[in-house]
Structures are given as C-alpha cells and as structure tokens.
C-alpha cells in the first residue's frame, strides 16, 4: 500500500529540524518511502500510488509518543479529583474490588480511541490484565509498550497474593516476544510499593529481555519522606539496588535533585514527564530545565485518564512550557520546537526506539495531519507555536500508524466509539455500584 500525502507543511523533527514547505510524503506499507517538495507536480503522476491525499495546507508531523499511561482507568475519570491521597483511599481498594479484564479491554479501546483522535500513535502503558490492552492495540492499530503492574500487594489480577504481576508479565513477555506493535515492558509500580529485592528482580527481567523498566519515581511526598529517613533520594536508592540503567524510564521525577539528574544521565535513564497529572494533584513541577541541561532524555506522558483527565498530548504540550517558564521565571526556556520534539522524537528516545518519532525515509509511517482551517489556527507564523499554543485535539484530521490510516477526516476507522462506549457503560455497572461506598470523597 502506497499513500501519498501532499499540500502540507512537513515537520520532520529530524536532527536538523528540517521543515518541508508545500511538501509531500510517500509511504510504502508500514514505512516512509520518501519525502520532498511539490515543485512541479511530477510526484502526483506516479502510477504506483494507491491513494493520494490532499492535506489542504495542514501540518504533517510525527505521531505523538505518550510515555506514561494507564489507559484502562477510564471508569475512574472525574472520581475524587480533589481528594488528597486518593491513590490509597480510593483507587487501590476500588481497583482490587471491581476492576475486571472486560473493563480493562473496553477502557483501553475507549482510551485508545481518544489517543488516536488526538494524534498519538505510540503509548506506554502499565496496568492490570495488560493482555487485554494488547488485544485493544492489535484491534485498533496503535503501537503499545505494555507492562503488567508488579506491586507488593494483592491486586485485581492477583487477588490472593502479592506480586502476582510477575507471573502475568513472564507469560506476556513470551506471548508478544516478536510482535511489531505490542512491545512488552517491565512495570514495577513504584519505589516504595515493592520490596528492594523485588524491584531488583524486575530490573533483571528487563535486562534479560532487553526492554524498558518503567516505574513511578520521585512523585509522592510519602515516598520522599521514606527515603529521606534512610538518608537517600529515590533515585539514589534505585541506583543502590542496580535498578538505574539504560533500561530505566522513570515517570514523574517531580522531586529529582540536580545530583539525581546527573546520576540518571550517567546511567542512561529517561524520564516520562506528566505535567497535567502532576499539577492537578498539586505535587509540583518536575525540573525539566535541569533534566535537559544534564542530558537526560525525556518524553511527555498523559498519565492515566483519572490522573490528568485527558489523554491528549496537545494538553501536555500546552502545559509543559507554561509551567517550566513560570517555575524558572524565564520565557526563553523550551521553545515550541523543543516541546513538539519532546512529544514526538523525545518520547521515542525515552523508549529507546529508533524506528519512529521522526519523519525520515525508512522509518515507520507514524504521522498525523493537523488542519489549519479552523478558527483557532490563524495566523501561523511558526508551525511549532501553532501546535503548542493554538492547536487542540479537535484539529487532528488524519492519523496514520504503521502505514495504516486510523483516523480519517477526524473520525476513527478501526474503532466504533459509540458501541465501545455503550458496552463500557454496561460493563461499568458493578464498578459504579462499588464506587458508591466512596461517595463522600467522589
Ligand atoms: Zn502513573
């Protein structure tokens, strides 16, 4: 299948930051074949092309890479948003009681629909019954880096014993070993929710399978207090057990110190920066200026739909520079180009993936077209600024992942969203009944 997109401004996000004005891009199955400028129209006459798509002057850029998510938490959205320590008071007990494989699958289909409609073509997820998220990835066409949560408590996928996620993850690793679009990762929950031995064991597994080791780190006040009492930071602790390496993708890092960041750079770790989630919870603004200074690769993450309440990377792109500029009182920080880079190529780098995240011949055909006809998209002096400060998910016209058109004219092609929503609502009935117990904090 060969698709030709033309009449667009192409942001390649390659190392040189090349922009092709009035550009074209040709795919060949799952890959980008070639790109160029529409100077004389000869490319349009190529007889091998299956479909020609006029982008009507839109902006063509790589699909977003969401580096931290719990997509199946859709049933929790808007629940207890203003409640301190909601995780332990509400989320953990309700998950244990009422989360099911069916809810995980339907929540994933719904959330993936939301991600595709907002230009995301790859996401990293950690949750329970992750094989159901894998099923949703295979059916929808999105690319998923998926890890079963490993945690030192009883969970919905292991109601009888702690650390059930280990066994789940081991079979998941084998089942999807050679899959091109479902990539198993190792996902211990956080620095204080597993024993040091189990955290190290999980890291060994990531090394054995040469994959990502992702966990929540430097996020919670109680986490910081716990390690401060031991005279350490969470990052120093991870290093002390051998869990800080090129495999490590630490989510949040709100309270990382400069010496933590220097250590992370030395060990080759990455960060998933989740600004909407972090600030909604009042947890703080991660030191991304310093992360960049020390050379720690980072991507943006939405976190789960109950944490940041949006699965749109446009919202993360909008909030991130505002927060950094304000935190450091410096308007020059994080140019719009750098922010778009963090949402695309930066995310791919954080996932140690060299085959997507930029638009270059030979790379995966993962891209989106953002239209420029709508009222909020005029005028455009700088396409990066338009994407970061003007655009929203509603401006996404087309999304292609792995060479397949998954969003066309702003509509999903592989997910029947009204049906998924109706099925999800029905499947949520016992969940909603169980949630009534927490009515006073919802
Ligand atoms: Zn999270």
Short mmCIF file of C-alpha atoms and ligand atoms in Angstrom, two decimals:
data_model
loop_
_atom_site.label_atom_id
_atom_site.label_comp_id
_atom_site.label_asym_id
_atom_site.label_seq_id
_atom_site.Cartn_x
_atom_site.Cartn_y
_atom_site.Cartn_z
CA UNK A 1 0.00 0.00 0.00
CA UNK A 2 1.41 3.36 -1.06
CA UNK A 3 -0.11 6.57 0.28
CA UNK A 4 0.91 9.98 -0.97
CA UNK A 5 0.16 12.98 1.23
CA UNK A 6 0.74 16.36 -0.38
CA UNK A 7 -0.02 20.06 0.07
CA UNK A 8 1.26 20.25 3.65
CA UNK A 9 3.96 21.71 5.85
CA UNK A 10 6.07 18.75 6.95
CA UNK A 11 7.85 18.99 10.30
CA UNK A 12 10.35 16.16 10.07
CA UNK A 13 11.69 16.54 13.64
CA UNK A 14 14.92 15.06 12.30
CA UNK A 15 18.16 16.11 13.96
CA UNK A 16 18.50 19.19 11.74
CA UNK A 17 14.88 20.16 12.36
CA UNK A 18 14.12 20.28 8.63
CA UNK A 19 10.76 21.69 7.54
CA UNK A 20 9.36 20.98 4.06
CA UNK A 21 7.01 23.76 2.97
CA UNK A 22 4.48 22.64 0.37
CA UNK A 23 5.82 19.14 0.93
CA UNK A 24 4.83 15.59 0.09
CA UNK A 25 5.37 12.30 1.86
CA UNK A 26 5.08 8.85 0.28
CA UNK A 27 4.58 5.68 2.31
CA UNK A 28 5.38 2.10 1.32
CA UNK A 29 3.39 -0.27 3.55
CA UNK A 30 4.45 0.42 7.13
CA UNK A 31 7.41 2.64 6.25
CA UNK A 32 8.09 6.13 4.93
CA UNK A 33 9.40 5.72 1.39
CA UNK A 34 10.40 9.28 0.51
CA UNK A 35 9.60 12.96 1.03
CA UNK A 36 10.06 16.11 -0.99
CA UNK A 37 8.73 19.47 -2.13
CA UNK A 38 5.79 19.77 -4.55
CA UNK A 39 7.60 21.89 -7.08
CA UNK A 40 6.27 20.66 -10.40
CA UNK A 41 3.67 18.02 -9.51
CA UNK A 42 5.56 15.07 -11.07
CA UNK A 43 5.28 13.04 -7.86
CA UNK A 44 1.47 13.10 -8.18
CA UNK A 45 1.74 11.32 -11.51
CA UNK A 46 3.47 8.21 -10.07
CA UNK A 47 1.28 5.30 -11.27
CA UNK A 48 2.24 3.03 -8.34
CA UNK A 49 0.47 5.20 -5.75
CA UNK A 50 -2.69 3.63 -4.29
CA UNK A 51 -4.15 6.77 -2.75
CA UNK A 52 -3.39 10.49 -3.00
CA UNK A 53 -4.41 12.62 -0.02
CA UNK A 54 -4.60 16.41 -0.23
CA UNK A 55 -3.72 17.80 3.23
CA UNK A 56 -5.19 21.23 2.32
CA UNK A 57 -2.23 23.13 3.72
CA UNK A 58 -2.22 21.28 7.06
CA UNK A 59 0.78 20.49 9.25
CA UNK A 60 2.16 16.97 8.91
CA UNK A 61 4.24 15.80 11.87
CA UNK A 62 5.18 12.53 13.57
CA UNK A 63 2.51 10.81 15.66
CA UNK A 64 2.79 11.64 19.35
CA UNK A 65 4.53 9.23 21.72
CA UNK A 66 2.79 9.10 25.09
CA UNK A 67 5.42 7.78 27.51
CA UNK A 68 3.27 7.15 30.58
CA UNK A 69 -0.33 5.97 30.76
CA UNK A 70 -2.82 3.68 32.46
CA UNK A 71 -5.31 3.81 29.62
CA UNK A 72 -7.86 1.41 31.08
CA UNK A 73 -8.59 3.69 34.03
CA UNK A 74 -11.34 5.40 32.01
CA UNK A 75 -14.01 4.25 34.55
CA UNK A 76 -12.21 6.31 37.22
CA UNK A 77 -12.21 9.60 35.31
CA UNK A 78 -13.57 12.56 37.37
CA UNK A 79 -13.70 10.43 40.51
CA UNK A 80 -12.22 12.03 43.63
CA UNK A 81 -10.23 14.59 41.68
CA UNK A 82 -9.90 16.94 44.65
CA UNK A 83 -9.25 14.27 47.29
CA UNK A 84 -5.76 14.19 48.87
CA UNK A 85 -4.06 10.74 48.84
CA UNK A 86 -6.76 9.48 46.51
CA UNK A 87 -4.49 6.63 45.39
CA UNK A 88 -4.56 4.81 48.72
CA UNK A 89 -8.01 5.92 49.87
CA UNK A 90 -9.92 5.18 46.68
CA UNK A 91 -8.02 3.88 43.67
CA UNK A 92 -6.21 0.87 45.13
CA UNK A 93 -9.25 -0.52 47.03
CA UNK A 94 -11.69 0.05 44.17
CA UNK A 95 -9.31 -1.49 41.65
CA UNK A 96 -8.92 -4.56 43.85
CA UNK A 97 -12.65 -4.94 44.25
CA UNK A 98 -14.10 -4.02 40.87
CA UNK A 99 -11.57 -3.92 38.02
CA UNK A 100 -12.09 -6.79 35.55
CA UNK A 101 -10.46 -7.96 32.30
CA UNK A 102 -13.55 -6.80 30.39
CA UNK A 103 -13.31 -3.28 31.86
CA UNK A 104 -9.60 -3.18 31.06
CA UNK A 105 -10.28 -4.14 27.44
CA UNK A 106 -13.21 -1.76 26.91
CA UNK A 107 -11.47 1.06 28.81
CA UNK A 108 -8.41 0.54 26.61
CA UNK A 109 -10.46 0.62 23.40
CA UNK A 110 -12.16 3.82 24.53
CA UNK A 111 -8.93 5.48 25.68
CA UNK A 112 -7.02 4.40 22.57
CA UNK A 113 -9.82 6.00 20.54
CA UNK A 114 -9.23 9.23 22.45
CA UNK A 115 -5.46 8.98 21.91
CA UNK A 116 -5.77 8.31 18.18
CA UNK A 117 -8.19 11.20 17.73
CA UNK A 118 -5.59 13.46 19.35
CA UNK A 119 -2.65 12.30 17.20
CA UNK A 120 -0.97 9.68 19.37
CA UNK A 121 0.43 6.65 17.53
CA UNK A 122 2.50 5.06 20.33
CA UNK A 123 1.88 4.84 24.05
CA UNK A 124 3.45 3.19 27.06
CA UNK A 125 1.02 1.62 29.48
CA UNK A 126 1.23 -0.04 32.86
CA UNK A 127 -1.85 -1.61 34.39
CA UNK A 128 -3.51 -4.94 35.19
CA UNK A 129 -4.73 -7.61 32.74
CA UNK A 130 -2.35 -5.98 30.26
CA UNK A 131 -3.03 -8.74 27.71
CA UNK A 132 -6.44 -7.09 27.31
CA UNK A 133 -4.71 -3.79 26.50
CA UNK A 134 -2.59 -5.71 24.00
CA UNK A 135 -5.79 -7.04 22.41
CA UNK A 136 -7.08 -3.46 22.10
CA UNK A 137 -3.78 -2.39 20.49
CA UNK A 138 -3.94 -5.20 17.96
CA UNK A 139 -7.56 -4.41 17.08
CA UNK A 140 -7.13 -0.62 16.88
CA UNK A 141 -3.77 -0.43 15.10
CA UNK A 142 -1.94 1.73 17.68
CA UNK A 143 1.55 0.80 18.93
CA UNK A 144 1.79 -0.12 22.63
CA UNK A 145 4.69 -0.59 25.04
CA UNK A 146 2.82 -2.56 27.67
CA UNK A 147 3.73 -3.76 31.14
CA UNK A 148 1.74 -5.63 33.78
CA UNK A 149 1.96 -3.70 37.04
CA UNK A 150 4.12 -5.53 39.56
CA UNK A 151 3.34 -4.47 43.11
CA UNK A 152 3.72 -5.78 46.65
CA UNK A 153 0.03 -6.04 47.43
CA UNK A 154 -3.00 -8.04 46.34
CA UNK A 155 -4.45 -6.75 43.09
CA UNK A 156 -7.35 -7.40 40.72
CA UNK A 157 -5.13 -9.64 38.58
CA UNK A 158 -3.81 -11.46 41.65
CA UNK A 159 -6.39 -11.26 44.46
CA UNK A 160 -4.82 -13.99 46.59
CA UNK A 161 -1.18 -12.97 46.74
CA UNK A 162 1.26 -10.09 46.34
CA UNK A 163 3.47 -9.73 43.28
CA UNK A 164 1.12 -11.67 41.01
CA UNK A 165 2.18 -9.33 38.22
CA UNK A 166 5.49 -11.20 37.92
CA UNK A 167 3.91 -14.40 36.63
CA UNK A 168 1.48 -12.47 34.46
CA UNK A 169 4.33 -10.48 32.96
CA UNK A 170 6.52 -13.50 32.28
CA UNK A 171 3.90 -15.13 30.07
CA UNK A 172 3.10 -11.76 28.48
CA UNK A 173 6.78 -11.38 27.57
CA UNK A 174 6.77 -14.72 25.79
CA UNK A 175 3.41 -14.22 24.07
CA UNK A 176 4.46 -10.94 22.46
CA UNK A 177 8.17 -11.55 22.10
CA UNK A 178 8.35 -10.84 18.39
CA UNK A 179 5.35 -8.60 17.94
CA UNK A 180 5.99 -5.45 15.98
CA UNK A 181 3.28 -3.31 17.61
CA UNK A 182 2.90 -4.75 21.10
CA UNK A 183 6.18 -4.46 22.94
CA UNK A 184 6.24 -5.93 26.45
CA UNK A 185 7.97 -3.79 29.09
CA UNK A 186 8.61 -4.37 32.79
CA UNK A 187 6.49 -2.16 35.03
CA UNK A 188 7.13 -2.31 38.77
CA UNK A 189 4.69 0.14 40.34
CA UNK A 190 6.95 2.48 42.28
CA UNK A 191 9.96 2.88 44.55
CA UNK A 192 8.07 2.19 47.80
CA UNK A 193 5.34 -0.21 46.65
CA UNK A 194 7.67 -3.18 46.08
CA UNK A 195 10.46 -4.55 48.24
CA UNK A 196 14.02 -3.63 47.15
CA UNK A 197 14.62 -7.29 46.26
CA UNK A 198 11.57 -7.44 44.01
CA UNK A 199 12.46 -4.11 42.37
CA UNK A 200 15.90 -5.50 41.56
CA UNK A 201 14.41 -8.79 40.33
CA UNK A 202 12.11 -6.84 37.99
CA UNK A 203 15.13 -4.94 36.67
CA UNK A 204 16.90 -8.25 35.98
CA UNK A 205 13.89 -9.25 33.90
CA UNK A 206 14.14 -6.02 31.86
CA UNK A 207 17.82 -6.71 31.24
CA UNK A 208 17.13 -10.34 30.27
CA UNK A 209 14.50 -9.32 27.71
CA UNK A 210 16.35 -6.12 26.77
CA UNK A 211 13.32 -3.95 27.33
CA UNK A 212 12.12 -0.87 29.22
CA UNK A 213 11.91 -0.87 33.03
CA UNK A 214 9.37 1.78 33.97
CA UNK A 215 8.11 2.87 37.37
CA UNK A 216 6.75 5.86 39.30
CA UNK A 217 9.64 7.69 40.96
CA UNK A 218 10.18 10.91 42.95
CA UNK A 219 6.45 11.53 42.79
CA UNK A 220 4.84 11.20 46.22
CA UNK A 221 5.53 13.19 49.39
CA UNK A 222 5.42 9.99 51.47
CA UNK A 223 7.92 8.42 49.08
CA UNK A 224 10.34 11.32 49.55
CA UNK A 225 9.95 11.17 53.36
CA UNK A 226 10.50 7.40 53.36
CA UNK A 227 13.84 7.70 51.58
CA UNK A 228 14.91 10.89 53.36
CA UNK A 229 14.69 8.96 56.63
CA UNK A 230 17.16 6.49 55.12
CA UNK A 231 19.44 9.35 54.01
CA UNK A 232 18.76 8.74 50.32
CA UNK A 233 16.77 10.04 47.39
CA UNK A 234 14.57 7.56 45.50
CA UNK A 235 16.99 7.79 42.55
CA UNK A 236 20.00 7.03 44.79
CA UNK A 237 18.06 4.11 46.22
CA UNK A 238 17.31 2.72 42.74
CA UNK A 239 20.98 3.04 41.89
CA UNK A 240 21.97 1.24 45.11
CA UNK A 241 19.95 -1.82 44.08
CA UNK A 242 21.23 -1.76 40.49
CA UNK A 243 17.93 -0.59 39.01
CA UNK A 244 19.18 2.59 37.40
CA UNK A 245 20.31 1.82 33.86
CA UNK A 246 19.66 2.49 30.19
CA UNK A 247 16.51 0.36 30.62
CA UNK A 248 15.05 2.69 33.24
CA UNK A 249 12.23 5.06 32.31
CA UNK A 250 11.22 6.92 35.46
CA UNK A 251 7.76 8.52 35.42
CA UNK A 252 7.28 11.95 37.03
CA UNK A 253 10.64 12.71 38.78
CA UNK A 254 8.97 15.80 40.28
CA UNK A 255 11.36 15.91 43.22
CA UNK A 256 14.55 14.78 41.44
CA UNK A 257 17.59 16.76 42.59
CA UNK A 258 20.38 18.01 40.36
CA UNK A 259 22.64 15.23 41.57
CA UNK A 260 19.84 12.72 40.82
CA UNK A 261 19.64 14.06 37.28
CA UNK A 262 23.42 13.91 36.85
CA UNK A 263 23.32 10.28 38.02
CA UNK A 264 20.43 9.45 35.69
CA UNK A 265 22.32 10.95 32.75
CA UNK A 266 25.40 8.92 33.66
CA UNK A 267 23.39 5.69 33.85
CA UNK A 268 21.47 6.41 30.62
CA UNK A 269 17.98 6.67 32.17
CA UNK A 270 15.00 8.54 30.74
CA UNK A 271 12.05 10.46 32.19
CA UNK A 272 8.33 10.46 31.38
CA UNK A 273 7.19 13.98 32.23
CA UNK A 274 3.47 14.20 33.12
CA UNK A 275 2.69 17.84 33.74
CA UNK A 276 -1.13 17.71 33.69
CA UNK A 277 -1.26 14.87 36.20
CA UNK A 278 1.46 16.32 38.46
CA UNK A 279 -0.05 19.77 38.73
CA UNK A 280 -3.66 18.62 39.06
CA UNK A 281 -2.59 16.72 42.16
CA UNK A 282 -0.59 19.71 43.44
CA UNK A 283 2.53 17.54 43.57
CA UNK A 284 4.85 20.03 41.89
CA UNK A 285 6.57 20.82 38.61
CA UNK A 286 9.39 18.49 37.59
CA UNK A 287 12.80 20.13 36.97
CA UNK A 288 12.84 19.59 33.21
CA UNK A 289 15.16 22.53 32.56
CA UNK A 290 17.78 20.77 34.65
CA UNK A 291 16.97 17.38 33.14
CA UNK A 292 17.68 18.87 29.73
CA UNK A 293 20.85 20.54 30.99
CA UNK A 294 22.20 17.26 32.33
CA UNK A 295 21.20 15.43 29.15
CA UNK A 296 18.51 13.12 30.48
CA UNK A 297 16.24 12.14 27.55
CA UNK A 298 12.58 12.72 28.24
CA UNK A 299 9.16 12.40 26.67
CA UNK A 300 5.74 13.66 27.69
CA UNK A 301 3.05 11.50 29.26
CA UNK A 302 -0.63 11.95 29.92
CA UNK A 303 -0.67 9.53 32.86
CA UNK A 304 -3.98 7.71 33.28
CA UNK A 305 -7.32 9.28 32.36
CA UNK A 306 -8.14 9.72 36.02
CA UNK A 307 -4.77 11.34 36.79
CA UNK A 308 -4.59 14.04 34.13
CA UNK A 309 -8.20 13.62 32.90
CA UNK A 310 -7.08 13.97 29.29
CA UNK A 311 -5.31 11.55 27.01
CA UNK A 312 -4.46 14.36 24.58
CA UNK A 313 -0.80 15.17 24.14
CA UNK A 314 -1.80 18.65 22.95
CA UNK A 315 -2.75 19.40 26.54
CA UNK A 316 0.65 18.20 27.77
CA UNK A 317 2.43 20.29 25.11
CA UNK A 318 0.47 23.35 26.15
CA UNK A 319 1.06 22.97 29.87
CA UNK A 320 4.69 21.92 29.86
CA UNK A 321 6.39 25.13 28.65
CA UNK A 322 3.98 27.33 30.62
CA UNK A 323 4.93 25.50 33.80
CA UNK A 324 8.68 25.47 33.08
CA UNK A 325 8.82 29.15 32.07
CA UNK A 326 6.89 30.06 35.22
CA UNK A 327 8.88 27.77 37.54
CA UNK A 328 12.20 29.27 36.41
CA UNK A 329 10.86 32.74 35.60
CA UNK A 330 12.43 32.51 32.14
CA UNK A 331 10.43 32.95 28.96
CA UNK A 332 13.25 31.65 26.76
CA UNK A 333 13.03 28.11 28.14
CA UNK A 334 11.63 25.30 25.99
CA UNK A 335 10.96 26.71 22.54
CA UNK A 336 7.82 25.46 20.85
CA UNK A 337 10.02 23.33 18.59
CA UNK A 338 11.60 21.68 21.63
CA UNK A 339 8.17 20.97 23.09
CA UNK A 340 6.95 19.30 19.88
CA UNK A 341 10.22 17.37 19.85
CA UNK A 342 9.61 16.15 23.41
CA UNK A 343 6.13 14.91 22.38
CA UNK A 344 7.48 13.00 19.37
CA UNK A 345 11.19 12.25 18.89
CA UNK A 346 11.90 12.74 22.61
CA UNK A 347 9.30 10.14 23.54
CA UNK A 348 10.76 7.68 21.04
CA UNK A 349 14.22 8.27 22.50
CA UNK A 350 12.87 7.73 26.03
CA UNK A 351 11.54 4.36 24.78
CA UNK A 352 14.92 3.60 23.15
CA UNK A 353 13.11 3.33 19.82
CA UNK A 354 14.98 4.46 16.72
CA UNK A 355 12.35 3.42 14.17
CA UNK A 356 9.66 6.06 14.82
CA UNK A 357 9.32 9.55 16.32
CA UNK A 358 10.73 11.45 13.33
CA UNK A 359 9.77 11.61 9.66
CA UNK A 360 12.61 10.18 7.61
CA UNK A 361 12.74 7.66 4.75
CA UNK A 362 12.94 4.13 6.14
CA UNK A 363 11.27 4.97 9.44
CA UNK A 364 7.81 3.80 10.42
CA UNK A 365 4.93 5.61 8.73
CA UNK A 366 3.57 7.01 12.02
CA UNK A 367 2.28 10.52 11.47
CA UNK A 368 -0.63 12.92 11.81
CA UNK A 369 -2.07 15.84 9.88
CA UNK A 370 -3.22 18.85 11.90
CA UNK A 371 -5.57 21.01 9.88
CA UNK A 372 -5.11 24.77 9.69
CA UNK A 373 -8.60 25.81 8.55
CA UNK A 374 -10.25 26.14 11.98
CA UNK A 375 -10.77 29.45 13.72
CA UNK A 376 -8.03 28.83 16.30
CA UNK A 377 -5.36 28.08 13.66
CA UNK A 378 -4.89 31.51 12.11
CA UNK A 379 -2.46 33.07 11.52
CA UNK A 380 0.58 30.78 11.61
CA UNK A 381 4.00 32.45 11.66
CA UNK A 382 5.57 29.43 13.30
CA UNK A 383 4.03 25.94 12.87
CA UNK A 384 5.56 24.67 16.14
CA UNK A 385 3.98 27.55 18.07
CA UNK A 386 0.66 26.85 16.38
CA UNK A 387 0.83 23.21 17.52
CA UNK A 388 1.84 24.01 21.11
CA UNK A 389 -0.17 27.15 21.87
CA UNK A 390 -3.07 27.23 19.38
CA UNK A 391 -3.98 23.68 18.42
CA UNK A 392 -6.08 21.14 20.25
CA UNK A 393 -7.14 17.55 19.65
CA UNK A 394 -10.08 18.74 17.54
CA UNK A 395 -7.67 19.96 14.86
CA UNK A 396 -6.36 16.46 14.10
CA UNK A 397 -7.62 15.47 10.65
CA UNK A 398 -5.73 12.30 9.93
CA UNK A 399 -3.61 9.79 11.79
CA UNK A 400 -1.52 7.05 10.21
CA UNK A 401 0.26 4.43 12.32
CA UNK A 402 2.39 1.67 10.88
CA UNK A 403 1.24 2.82 7.44
CA UNK A 404 -2.48 2.34 8.21
CA UNK A 405 -4.97 5.21 8.25
CA UNK A 406 -6.53 5.04 11.73
CA UNK A 407 -8.16 8.49 11.71
CA UNK A 408 -9.61 9.99 8.54
CA UNK A 409 -11.39 13.36 8.42
CA UNK A 410 -11.31 13.41 12.21
CA UNK A 411 -13.08 10.03 12.51
CA UNK A 412 -11.74 6.71 13.79
CA UNK A 413 -11.52 4.00 11.14
CA UNK A 414 -10.86 0.95 13.34
CA UNK A 415 -12.88 1.69 16.50
CA UNK A 416 -16.67 2.04 16.70
CA UNK A 417 -16.53 4.51 19.58
CA UNK A 418 -20.31 4.79 20.27
CA UNK A 419 -20.53 0.99 20.51
CA UNK A 420 -17.43 0.77 22.72
CA UNK A 421 -18.90 3.46 24.98
CA UNK A 422 -22.26 1.66 25.24
CA UNK A 423 -20.54 -1.65 26.06
CA UNK A 424 -18.27 0.07 28.56
CA UNK A 425 -21.16 1.78 30.30
CA UNK A 426 -22.92 -1.54 30.69
CA UNK A 427 -19.77 -3.28 31.94
CA UNK A 428 -19.22 -0.44 34.43
CA UNK A 429 -22.46 -1.07 36.34
CA UNK A 430 -20.93 -3.22 39.13
CA UNK A 431 -17.93 -0.86 39.23
CA UNK A 432 -20.16 2.17 39.70
CA UNK A 433 -22.15 0.37 42.39
CA UNK A 434 -18.90 -0.46 44.24
CA UNK A 435 -17.79 3.17 43.90
CA UNK A 436 -20.86 4.35 45.86
CA UNK A 437 -19.06 3.34 49.05
CA UNK A 438 -16.68 6.25 48.42
CA UNK A 439 -19.41 8.76 47.62
CA UNK A 440 -18.21 11.21 50.30
CA UNK A 441 -14.82 11.63 48.57
CA UNK A 442 -16.02 11.34 44.97
ZN1 LIG B 1 1.15 6.76 36.58
#
